[in-house]
Amino acid sequence: MPLLNELKSDLEDKVNFIGITFSTKEKVENFLTKHEFSFNFITDVEYKLFEKNKITRYPMTFILDKDGILQYVIGKLNPENADTIKKTLLEY
């Protein structure tokens, strides 16, 4: 997730990241007291988003444009694909 913080810092207000986790709100709040992230988290303890969107693996990265239209899907963000994702984000 440090790469997401770095992308957010580089792109400033051009993007917004939302982390979706299967942990409870309490676990997320405890985690965030120890780790700094520049984006929000949604808890999906009952896997509703996971099931509704037919997600078969995670972590996943979804890029939506400013109108909320899905434009790009990739697996885990890593140093090898970070530049591609940054370029894609700048297109939308």
PDB file of N, CA and C in Angstrom:
ATOM      1  N   MET A   1       0.795  -1.205   0.000  1.00  0.00           N
ATOM      2  CA  MET A   1       0.000   0.000   0.000  1.00  0.00           C
ATOM      3  C   MET A   1       0.835   1.267   0.000  1.00  0.00           C
ATOM      4  N   PRO A   2       2.105   1.171   0.327  1.00  0.00           N
ATOM      5  CA  PRO A   2       2.921   2.392   0.204  1.00  0.00           C
ATOM      6  C   PRO A   2       2.930   2.952  -1.218  1.00  0.00           C
ATOM      7  N   LEU A   3       2.817   2.088  -2.214  1.00  0.00           N
ATOM      8  CA  LEU A   3       2.759   2.572  -3.593  1.00  0.00           C
ATOM      9  C   LEU A   3       1.511   3.408  -3.839  1.00  0.00           C
ATOM     10  N   LEU A   4       0.394   3.040  -3.232  1.00  0.00           N
ATOM     11  CA  LEU A   4      -0.816   3.851  -3.369  1.00  0.00           C
ATOM     12  C   LEU A   4      -0.620   5.220  -2.735  1.00  0.00           C
ATOM     13  N   ASN A   5       0.028   5.268  -1.583  1.00  0.00           N
ATOM     14  CA  ASN A   5       0.326   6.554  -0.953  1.00  0.00           C
ATOM     15  C   ASN A   5       1.199   7.404  -1.864  1.00  0.00           C
ATOM     16  N   GLU A   6       2.180   6.760  -2.491  1.00  0.00           N
ATOM     17  CA  GLU A   6       3.087   7.481  -3.393  1.00  0.00           C
ATOM     18  C   GLU A   6       2.328   8.009  -4.615  1.00  0.00           C
ATOM     19  N   LEU A   7       1.481   7.171  -5.197  1.00  0.00           N
ATOM     20  CA  LEU A   7       0.675   7.624  -6.341  1.00  0.00           C
ATOM     21  C   LEU A   7      -0.241   8.772  -5.946  1.00  0.00           C
ATOM     22  N   LYS A   8      -0.879   8.648  -4.799  1.00  0.00           N
ATOM     23  CA  LYS A   8      -1.773   9.707  -4.317  1.00  0.00           C
ATOM     24  C   LYS A   8      -0.998  11.010  -4.139  1.00  0.00           C
ATOM     25  N   SER A   9       0.193  10.920  -3.594  1.00  0.00           N
ATOM     26  CA  SER A   9       1.032  12.096  -3.394  1.00  0.00           C
ATOM     27  C   SER A   9       1.430  12.720  -4.734  1.00  0.00           C
ATOM     28  N   ASP A  10       1.804  11.874  -5.689  1.00  0.00           N
ATOM     29  CA  ASP A  10       2.216  12.361  -7.011  1.00  0.00           C
ATOM     30  C   ASP A  10       1.056  13.003  -7.777  1.00  0.00           C
ATOM     31  N   LEU A  11      -0.132  12.412  -7.663  1.00  0.00           N
ATOM     32  CA  LEU A  11      -1.270  12.857  -8.461  1.00  0.00           C
ATOM     33  C   LEU A  11      -2.189  13.832  -7.728  1.00  0.00           C
ATOM     34  N   GLU A  12      -1.951  13.995  -6.433  1.00  0.00           N
ATOM     35  CA  GLU A  12      -2.690  14.913  -5.573  1.00  0.00           C
ATOM     36  C   GLU A  12      -4.197  14.778  -5.744  1.00  0.00           C
ATOM     37  N   ASP A  13      -4.870  15.856  -6.103  1.00  0.00           N
ATOM     38  CA  ASP A  13      -6.339  15.839  -6.153  1.00  0.00           C
ATOM     39  C   ASP A  13      -6.899  15.295  -7.467  1.00  0.00           C
ATOM     40  N   LYS A  14      -6.044  14.765  -8.328  1.00  0.00           N
ATOM     41  CA  LYS A  14      -6.515  14.202  -9.591  1.00  0.00           C
ATOM     42  C   LYS A  14      -7.126  12.810  -9.403  1.00  0.00           C
ATOM     43  N   VAL A  15      -6.835  12.166  -8.261  1.00  0.00           N
ATOM     44  CA  VAL A  15      -7.336  10.811  -8.005  1.00  0.00           C
ATOM     45  C   VAL A  15      -7.839  10.691  -6.574  1.00  0.00           C
ATOM     46  N   ASN A  16      -8.616   9.647  -6.370  1.00  0.00           N
ATOM     47  CA  ASN A  16      -9.062   9.295  -5.030  1.00  0.00           C
ATOM     48  C   ASN A  16      -8.983   7.783  -4.922  1.00  0.00           C
ATOM     49  N   PHE A  17      -8.329   7.282  -3.904  1.00  0.00           N
ATOM     50  CA  PHE A  17      -8.227   5.847  -3.688  1.00  0.00           C
ATOM     51  C   PHE A  17      -9.138   5.448  -2.544  1.00  0.00           C
ATOM     52  N   ILE A  18      -9.763   4.300  -2.702  1.00  0.00           N
ATOM     53  CA  ILE A  18     -10.579   3.723  -1.642  1.00  0.00           C
ATOM     54  C   ILE A  18     -10.135   2.282  -1.471  1.00  0.00           C
ATOM     55  N   GLY A  19      -9.717   1.923  -0.271  1.00  0.00           N
ATOM     56  CA  GLY A  19      -9.350   0.550   0.023  1.00  0.00           C
ATOM     57  C   GLY A  19     -10.570  -0.205   0.508  1.00  0.00           C
ATOM     58  N   ILE A  20     -10.766  -1.410  -0.008  1.00  0.00           N
ATOM     59  CA  ILE A  20     -11.864  -2.259   0.443  1.00  0.00           C
ATOM     60  C   ILE A  20     -11.236  -3.446   1.156  1.00  0.00           C
ATOM     61  N   THR A  21     -11.652  -3.661   2.379  1.00  0.00           N
ATOM     62  CA  THR A  21     -11.082  -4.731   3.183  1.00  0.00           C
ATOM     63  C   THR A  21     -12.164  -5.629   3.745  1.00  0.00           C
ATOM     64  N   PHE A  22     -11.797  -6.845   4.052  1.00  0.00           N
ATOM     65  CA  PHE A  22     -12.737  -7.797   4.637  1.00  0.00           C
ATOM     66  C   PHE A  22     -12.605  -7.827   6.155  1.00  0.00           C
ATOM     67  N   SER A  23     -11.767  -6.985   6.696  1.00  0.00           N
ATOM     68  CA  SER A  23     -11.594  -6.883   8.152  1.00  0.00           C
ATOM     69  C   SER A  23     -12.708  -6.040   8.753  1.00  0.00           C
ATOM     70  N   THR A  24     -12.885  -6.154  10.044  1.00  0.00           N
ATOM     71  CA  THR A  24     -13.888  -5.353  10.734  1.00  0.00           C
ATOM     72  C   THR A  24     -13.423  -3.908  10.838  1.00  0.00           C
ATOM     73  N   LYS A  25     -14.364  -3.024  11.073  1.00  0.00           N
ATOM     74  CA  LYS A  25     -14.053  -1.602  11.230  1.00  0.00           C
ATOM     75  C   LYS A  25     -13.041  -1.398  12.363  1.00  0.00           C
ATOM     76  N   GLU A  26     -13.205  -2.128  13.445  1.00  0.00           N
ATOM     77  CA  GLU A  26     -12.300  -2.001  14.588  1.00  0.00           C
ATOM     78  C   GLU A  26     -10.873  -2.405  14.213  1.00  0.00           C
ATOM     79  N   LYS A  27     -10.727  -3.495  13.473  1.00  0.00           N
ATOM     80  CA  LYS A  27      -9.385  -3.935  13.050  1.00  0.00           C
ATOM     81  C   LYS A  27      -8.748  -2.902  12.117  1.00  0.00           C
ATOM     82  N   VAL A  28      -9.557  -2.346  11.222  1.00  0.00           N
ATOM     83  CA  VAL A  28      -9.041  -1.329  10.295  1.00  0.00           C
ATOM     84  C   VAL A  28      -8.592  -0.098  11.069  1.00  0.00           C
ATOM     85  N   GLU A  29      -9.414   0.362  11.996  1.00  0.00           N
ATOM     86  CA  GLU A  29      -9.048   1.536  12.797  1.00  0.00           C
ATOM     87  C   GLU A  29      -7.770   1.282  13.589  1.00  0.00           C
ATOM     88  N   ASN A  30      -7.622   0.099  14.159  1.00  0.00           N
ATOM     89  CA  ASN A  30      -6.409  -0.250  14.891  1.00  0.00           C
ATOM     90  C   ASN A  30      -5.194  -0.262  13.955  1.00  0.00           C
ATOM     91  N   PHE A  31      -5.357  -0.852  12.767  1.00  0.00           N
ATOM     92  CA  PHE A  31      -4.290  -0.903  11.769  1.00  0.00           C
ATOM     93  C   PHE A  31      -3.857   0.508  11.367  1.00  0.00           C
ATOM     94  N   LEU A  32      -4.848   1.389  11.167  1.00  0.00           N
ATOM     95  CA  LEU A  32      -4.533   2.746  10.714  1.00  0.00           C
ATOM     96  C   LEU A  32      -3.866   3.600  11.784  1.00  0.00           C
ATOM     97  N   THR A  33      -3.951   3.199  13.047  1.00  0.00           N
ATOM     98  CA  THR A  33      -3.217   3.931  14.088  1.00  0.00           C
ATOM     99  C   THR A  33      -1.718   3.655  13.985  1.00  0.00           C
ATOM    100  N   LYS A  34      -1.363   2.553  13.323  1.00  0.00           N
ATOM    101  CA  LYS A  34       0.045   2.153  13.202  1.00  0.00           C
ATOM    102  C   LYS A  34       0.633   2.421  11.824  1.00  0.00           C
ATOM    103  N   HIS A  35      -0.238   2.621  10.831  1.00  0.00           N
ATOM    104  CA  HIS A  35       0.202   2.809   9.447  1.00  0.00           C
ATOM    105  C   HIS A  35      -0.527   4.004   8.854  1.00  0.00           C
ATOM    106  N   GLU A  36       0.224   4.834   8.138  1.00  0.00           N
ATOM    107  CA  GLU A  36      -0.378   6.040   7.552  1.00  0.00           C
ATOM    108  C   GLU A  36      -0.775   5.783   6.100  1.00  0.00           C
ATOM    109  N   PHE A  37      -2.039   6.097   5.789  1.00  0.00           N
ATOM    110  CA  PHE A  37      -2.529   5.985   4.426  1.00  0.00           C
ATOM    111  C   PHE A  37      -3.297   7.244   4.076  1.00  0.00           C
ATOM    112  N   SER A  38      -3.143   7.695   2.832  1.00  0.00           N
ATOM    113  CA  SER A  38      -3.773   8.935   2.408  1.00  0.00           C
ATOM    114  C   SER A  38      -5.050   8.671   1.621  1.00  0.00           C
ATOM    115  N   PHE A  39      -5.784   7.636   2.017  1.00  0.00           N
ATOM    116  CA  PHE A  39      -7.046   7.327   1.374  1.00  0.00           C
ATOM    117  C   PHE A  39      -7.972   6.650   2.370  1.00  0.00           C
ATOM    118  N   ASN A  40      -9.224   6.485   1.970  1.00  0.00           N
ATOM    119  CA  ASN A  40     -10.241   5.926   2.861  1.00  0.00           C
ATOM    120  C   ASN A  40     -10.386   4.424   2.668  1.00  0.00           C
ATOM    121  N   PHE A  41     -10.983   3.790   3.669  1.00  0.00           N
ATOM    122  CA  PHE A  41     -11.243   2.357   3.612  1.00  0.00           C
ATOM    123  C   PHE A  41     -12.726   2.072   3.784  1.00  0.00           C
ATOM    124  N   ILE A  42     -13.188   1.048   3.091  1.00  0.00           N
ATOM    125  CA  ILE A  42     -14.539   0.520   3.248  1.00  0.00           C
ATOM    126  C   ILE A  42     -14.384  -0.906   3.762  1.00  0.00           C
ATOM    127  N   THR A  43     -15.152  -1.259   4.778  1.00  0.00           N
ATOM    128  CA  THR A  43     -15.118  -2.637   5.258  1.00  0.00           C
ATOM    129  C   THR A  43     -16.242  -3.423   4.594  1.00  0.00           C
ATOM    130  N   ASP A  44     -15.917  -4.625   4.164  1.00  0.00           N
ATOM    131  CA  ASP A  44     -16.875  -5.504   3.493  1.00  0.00           C
ATOM    132  C   ASP A  44     -16.822  -6.877   4.159  1.00  0.00           C
ATOM    133  N   VAL A  45     -17.102  -6.890   5.458  1.00  0.00           N
ATOM    134  CA  VAL A  45     -16.987  -8.096   6.274  1.00  0.00           C
ATOM    135  C   VAL A  45     -17.862  -9.222   5.726  1.00  0.00           C
ATOM    136  N   GLU A  46     -18.997  -8.886   5.165  1.00  0.00           N
ATOM    137  CA  GLU A  46     -19.921  -9.912   4.655  1.00  0.00           C
ATOM    138  C   GLU A  46     -19.671 -10.250   3.180  1.00  0.00           C
ATOM    139  N   TYR A  47     -18.614  -9.700   2.600  1.00  0.00           N
ATOM    140  CA  TYR A  47     -18.211  -9.984   1.217  1.00  0.00           C
ATOM    141  C   TYR A  47     -19.277  -9.595   0.191  1.00  0.00           C
ATOM    142  N   LYS A  48     -20.110  -8.630   0.488  1.00  0.00           N
ATOM    143  CA  LYS A  48     -21.176  -8.228  -0.437  1.00  0.00           C
ATOM    144  C   LYS A  48     -20.616  -7.612  -1.718  1.00  0.00           C
ATOM    145  N   LEU A  49     -19.652  -6.699  -1.594  1.00  0.00           N
ATOM    146  CA  LEU A  49     -19.046  -6.102  -2.794  1.00  0.00           C
ATOM    147  C   LEU A  49     -18.292  -7.150  -3.597  1.00  0.00           C
ATOM    148  N   PHE A  50     -17.624  -8.021  -2.879  1.00  0.00           N
ATOM    149  CA  PHE A  50     -16.850  -9.097  -3.488  1.00  0.00           C
ATOM    150  C   PHE A  50     -17.772  -9.978  -4.342  1.00  0.00           C
ATOM    151  N   GLU A  51     -18.898 -10.384  -3.779  1.00  0.00           N
ATOM    152  CA  GLU A  51     -19.833 -11.257  -4.488  1.00  0.00           C
ATOM    153  C   GLU A  51     -20.576 -10.527  -5.598  1.00  0.00           C
ATOM    154  N   LYS A  52     -21.046  -9.313  -5.316  1.00  0.00           N
ATOM    155  CA  LYS A  52     -21.814  -8.559  -6.311  1.00  0.00           C
ATOM    156  C   LYS A  52     -20.998  -8.276  -7.562  1.00  0.00           C
ATOM    157  N   ASN A  53     -19.717  -8.012  -7.390  1.00  0.00           N
ATOM    158  CA  ASN A  53     -18.857  -7.676  -8.520  1.00  0.00           C
ATOM    159  C   ASN A  53     -18.108  -8.873  -9.079  1.00  0.00           C
ATOM    160  N   LYS A  54     -18.448 -10.065  -8.581  1.00  0.00           N
ATOM    161  CA  LYS A  54     -17.865 -11.315  -9.081  1.00  0.00           C
ATOM    162  C   LYS A  54     -16.335 -11.295  -9.063  1.00  0.00           C
ATOM    163  N   ILE A  55     -15.788 -10.777  -7.996  1.00  0.00           N
ATOM    164  CA  ILE A  55     -14.336 -10.737  -7.835  1.00  0.00           C
ATOM    165  C   ILE A  55     -13.874 -12.132  -7.442  1.00  0.00           C
ATOM    166  N   THR A  56     -12.937 -12.675  -8.188  1.00  0.00           N
ATOM    167  CA  THR A  56     -12.478 -14.036  -7.938  1.00  0.00           C
ATOM    168  C   THR A  56     -11.108 -14.095  -7.272  1.00  0.00           C
ATOM    169  N   ARG A  57     -10.452 -12.965  -7.163  1.00  0.00           N
ATOM    170  CA  ARG A  57      -9.148 -12.927  -6.489  1.00  0.00           C
ATOM    171  C   ARG A  57      -8.892 -11.521  -5.978  1.00  0.00           C
ATOM    172  N   TYR A  58      -7.990 -11.409  -5.085  1.00  0.00           N
ATOM    173  CA  TYR A  58      -7.601 -10.102  -4.572  1.00  0.00           C
ATOM    174  C   TYR A  58      -6.180 -10.186  -4.057  1.00  0.00           C
ATOM    175  N   PRO A  59      -5.450  -9.083  -3.973  1.00  0.00           N
ATOM    176  CA  PRO A  59      -5.935  -7.721  -4.201  1.00  0.00           C
ATOM    177  C   PRO A  59      -6.150  -7.434  -5.684  1.00  0.00           C
ATOM    178  N   MET A  60      -7.044  -6.497  -5.926  1.00  0.00           N
ATOM    179  CA  MET A  60      -7.353  -6.040  -7.272  1.00  0.00           C
ATOM    180  C   MET A  60      -7.320  -4.516  -7.282  1.00  0.00           C
ATOM    181  N   THR A  61      -7.000  -3.957  -8.425  1.00  0.00           N
ATOM    182  CA  THR A  61      -6.998  -2.510  -8.605  1.00  0.00           C
ATOM    183  C   THR A  61      -7.979  -2.182  -9.719  1.00  0.00           C
ATOM    184  N   PHE A  62      -8.972  -1.362  -9.395  1.00  0.00           N
ATOM    185  CA  PHE A  62      -9.982  -0.926 -10.357  1.00  0.00           C
ATOM    186  C   PHE A  62      -9.811   0.570 -10.561  1.00  0.00           C
ATOM    187  N   ILE A  63      -9.790   0.998 -11.803  1.00  0.00           N
ATOM    188  CA  ILE A  63      -9.697   2.421 -12.103  1.00  0.00           C
ATOM    189  C   ILE A  63     -11.005   2.853 -12.746  1.00  0.00           C
ATOM    190  N   LEU A  64     -11.669   3.790 -12.077  1.00  0.00           N
ATOM    191  CA  LEU A  64     -12.909   4.360 -12.582  1.00  0.00           C
ATOM    192  C   LEU A  64     -12.642   5.791 -12.996  1.00  0.00           C
ATOM    193  N   ASP A  65     -13.292   6.230 -14.059  1.00  0.00           N
ATOM    194  CA  ASP A  65     -13.121   7.623 -14.462  1.00  0.00           C
ATOM    195  C   ASP A  65     -13.956   8.529 -13.562  1.00  0.00           C
ATOM    196  N   LYS A  66     -13.910   9.832 -13.823  1.00  0.00           N
ATOM    197  CA  LYS A  66     -14.598  10.791 -12.953  1.00  0.00           C
ATOM    198  C   LYS A  66     -16.110  10.625 -12.969  1.00  0.00           C
ATOM    199  N   ASP A  67     -16.640   9.876 -13.961  1.00  0.00           N
ATOM    200  CA  ASP A  67     -18.074   9.608 -14.026  1.00  0.00           C
ATOM    201  C   ASP A  67     -18.438   8.268 -13.384  1.00  0.00           C
ATOM    202  N   GLY A  68     -17.438   7.589 -12.800  1.00  0.00           N
ATOM    203  CA  GLY A  68     -17.689   6.314 -12.144  1.00  0.00           C
ATOM    204  C   GLY A  68     -17.726   5.126 -13.088  1.00  0.00           C
ATOM    205  N   ILE A  69     -17.247   5.304 -14.315  1.00  0.00           N
ATOM    206  CA  ILE A  69     -17.231   4.224 -15.304  1.00  0.00           C
ATOM    207  C   ILE A  69     -15.911   3.459 -15.186  1.00  0.00           C
ATOM    208  N   LEU A  70     -16.006   2.146 -15.055  1.00  0.00           N
ATOM    209  CA  LEU A  70     -14.823   1.310 -14.946  1.00  0.00           C
ATOM    210  C   LEU A  70     -14.016   1.383 -16.231  1.00  0.00           C
ATOM    211  N   GLN A  71     -12.741   1.743 -16.108  1.00  0.00           N
ATOM    212  CA  GLN A  71     -11.888   1.906 -17.277  1.00  0.00           C
ATOM    213  C   GLN A  71     -10.752   0.885 -17.339  1.00  0.00           C
ATOM    214  N   TYR A  72     -10.335   0.353 -16.198  1.00  0.00           N
ATOM    215  CA  TYR A  72      -9.128  -0.476 -16.180  1.00  0.00           C
ATOM    216  C   TYR A  72      -9.153  -1.358 -14.942  1.00  0.00           C
ATOM    217  N   VAL A  73      -8.765  -2.609 -15.106  1.00  0.00           N
ATOM    218  CA  VAL A  73      -8.681  -3.544 -13.984  1.00  0.00           C
ATOM    219  C   VAL A  73      -7.327  -4.232 -14.057  1.00  0.00           C
ATOM    220  N   ILE A  74      -6.671  -4.290 -12.944  1.00  0.00           N
ATOM    221  CA  ILE A  74      -5.384  -4.981 -12.851  1.00  0.00           C
ATOM    222  C   ILE A  74      -5.307  -5.610 -11.468  1.00  0.00           C
ATOM    223  N   GLY A  75      -4.492  -6.596 -11.328  1.00  0.00           N
ATOM    224  CA  GLY A  75      -4.319  -7.244 -10.028  1.00  0.00           C
ATOM    225  C   GLY A  75      -3.619  -6.334  -9.043  1.00  0.00           C
ATOM    226  N   LYS A  76      -2.720  -6.884  -8.316  1.00  0.00           N
ATOM    227  CA  LYS A  76      -2.009  -6.158  -7.271  1.00  0.00           C
ATOM    228  C   LYS A  76      -1.122  -5.063  -7.858  1.00  0.00           C
ATOM    229  N   LEU A  77      -1.171  -3.911  -7.232  1.00  0.00           N
ATOM    230  CA  LEU A  77      -0.267  -2.824  -7.593  1.00  0.00           C
ATOM    231  C   LEU A  77       1.125  -3.188  -7.101  1.00  0.00           C
ATOM    232  N   ASN A  78       2.113  -3.073  -7.982  1.00  0.00           N
ATOM    233  CA  ASN A  78       3.495  -3.375  -7.605  1.00  0.00           C
ATOM    234  C   ASN A  78       4.429  -2.430  -8.354  1.00  0.00           C
ATOM    235  N   PRO A  79       5.704  -2.426  -7.993  1.00  0.00           N
ATOM    236  CA  PRO A  79       6.630  -1.491  -8.662  1.00  0.00           C
ATOM    237  C   PRO A  79       6.691  -1.665 -10.182  1.00  0.00           C
ATOM    238  N   GLU A  80       6.457  -2.883 -10.658  1.00  0.00           N
ATOM    239  CA  GLU A  80       6.534  -3.143 -12.093  1.00  0.00           C
ATOM    240  C   GLU A  80       5.369  -2.526 -12.864  1.00  0.00           C
ATOM    241  N   ASN A  81       4.189  -2.413 -12.252  1.00  0.00           N
ATOM    242  CA  ASN A  81       3.050  -1.866 -12.995  1.00  0.00           C
ATOM    243  C   ASN A  81       2.620  -0.477 -12.506  1.00  0.00           C
ATOM    244  N   ALA A  82       3.314   0.081 -11.540  1.00  0.00           N
ATOM    245  CA  ALA A  82       2.934   1.384 -10.976  1.00  0.00           C
ATOM    246  C   ALA A  82       2.952   2.495 -12.027  1.00  0.00           C
ATOM    247  N   ASP A  83       3.943   2.493 -12.902  1.00  0.00           N
ATOM    248  CA  ASP A  83       4.003   3.538 -13.936  1.00  0.00           C
ATOM    249  C   ASP A  83       2.844   3.420 -14.921  1.00  0.00           C
ATOM    250  N   THR A  84       2.465   2.187 -15.266  1.00  0.00           N
ATOM    251  CA  THR A  84       1.328   1.969 -16.160  1.00  0.00           C
ATOM    252  C   THR A  84       0.055   2.488 -15.520  1.00  0.00           C
ATOM    253  N   ILE A  85      -0.125   2.197 -14.251  1.00  0.00           N
ATOM    254  CA  ILE A  85      -1.322   2.655 -13.549  1.00  0.00           C
ATOM    255  C   ILE A  85      -1.332   4.180 -13.450  1.00  0.00           C
ATOM    256  N   LYS A  86      -0.181   4.771 -13.158  1.00  0.00           N
ATOM    257  CA  LYS A  86      -0.105   6.234 -13.074  1.00  0.00           C
ATOM    258  C   LYS A  86      -0.479   6.862 -14.416  1.00  0.00           C
ATOM    259  N   LYS A  87       0.051   6.308 -15.509  1.00  0.00           N
ATOM    260  CA  LYS A  87      -0.269   6.820 -16.844  1.00  0.00           C
ATOM    261  C   LYS A  87      -1.764   6.674 -17.127  1.00  0.00           C
ATOM    262  N   THR A  88      -2.328   5.537 -16.774  1.00  0.00           N
ATOM    263  CA  THR A  88      -3.753   5.295 -16.987  1.00  0.00           C
ATOM    264  C   THR A  88      -4.591   6.288 -16.187  1.00  0.00           C
ATOM    265  N   LEU A  89      -4.198   6.523 -14.938  1.00  0.00           N
ATOM    266  CA  LEU A  89      -4.932   7.479 -14.096  1.00  0.00           C
ATOM    267  C   LEU A  89      -4.917   8.874 -14.703  1.00  0.00           C
ATOM    268  N   LEU A  90      -3.816   9.270 -15.271  1.00  0.00           N
ATOM    269  CA  LEU A  90      -3.709  10.598 -15.866  1.00  0.00           C
ATOM    270  C   LEU A  90      -4.567  10.741 -17.127  1.00  0.00           C
ATOM    271  N   GLU A  91      -4.874   9.619 -17.789  1.00  0.00           N
ATOM    272  CA  GLU A  91      -5.719   9.661 -18.980  1.00  0.00           C
ATOM    273  C   GLU A  91      -7.170   9.972 -18.644  1.00  0.00           C
ATOM    274  N   TYR A  92      -7.598   9.613 -17.432  1.00  0.00           N
ATOM    275  CA  TYR A  92      -8.983   9.764 -17.062  1.00  0.00           C
ATOM    276  C   TYR A  92      -9.137  10.877 -16.067  1.00  0.00           C
TER     277      TYR A  92
END
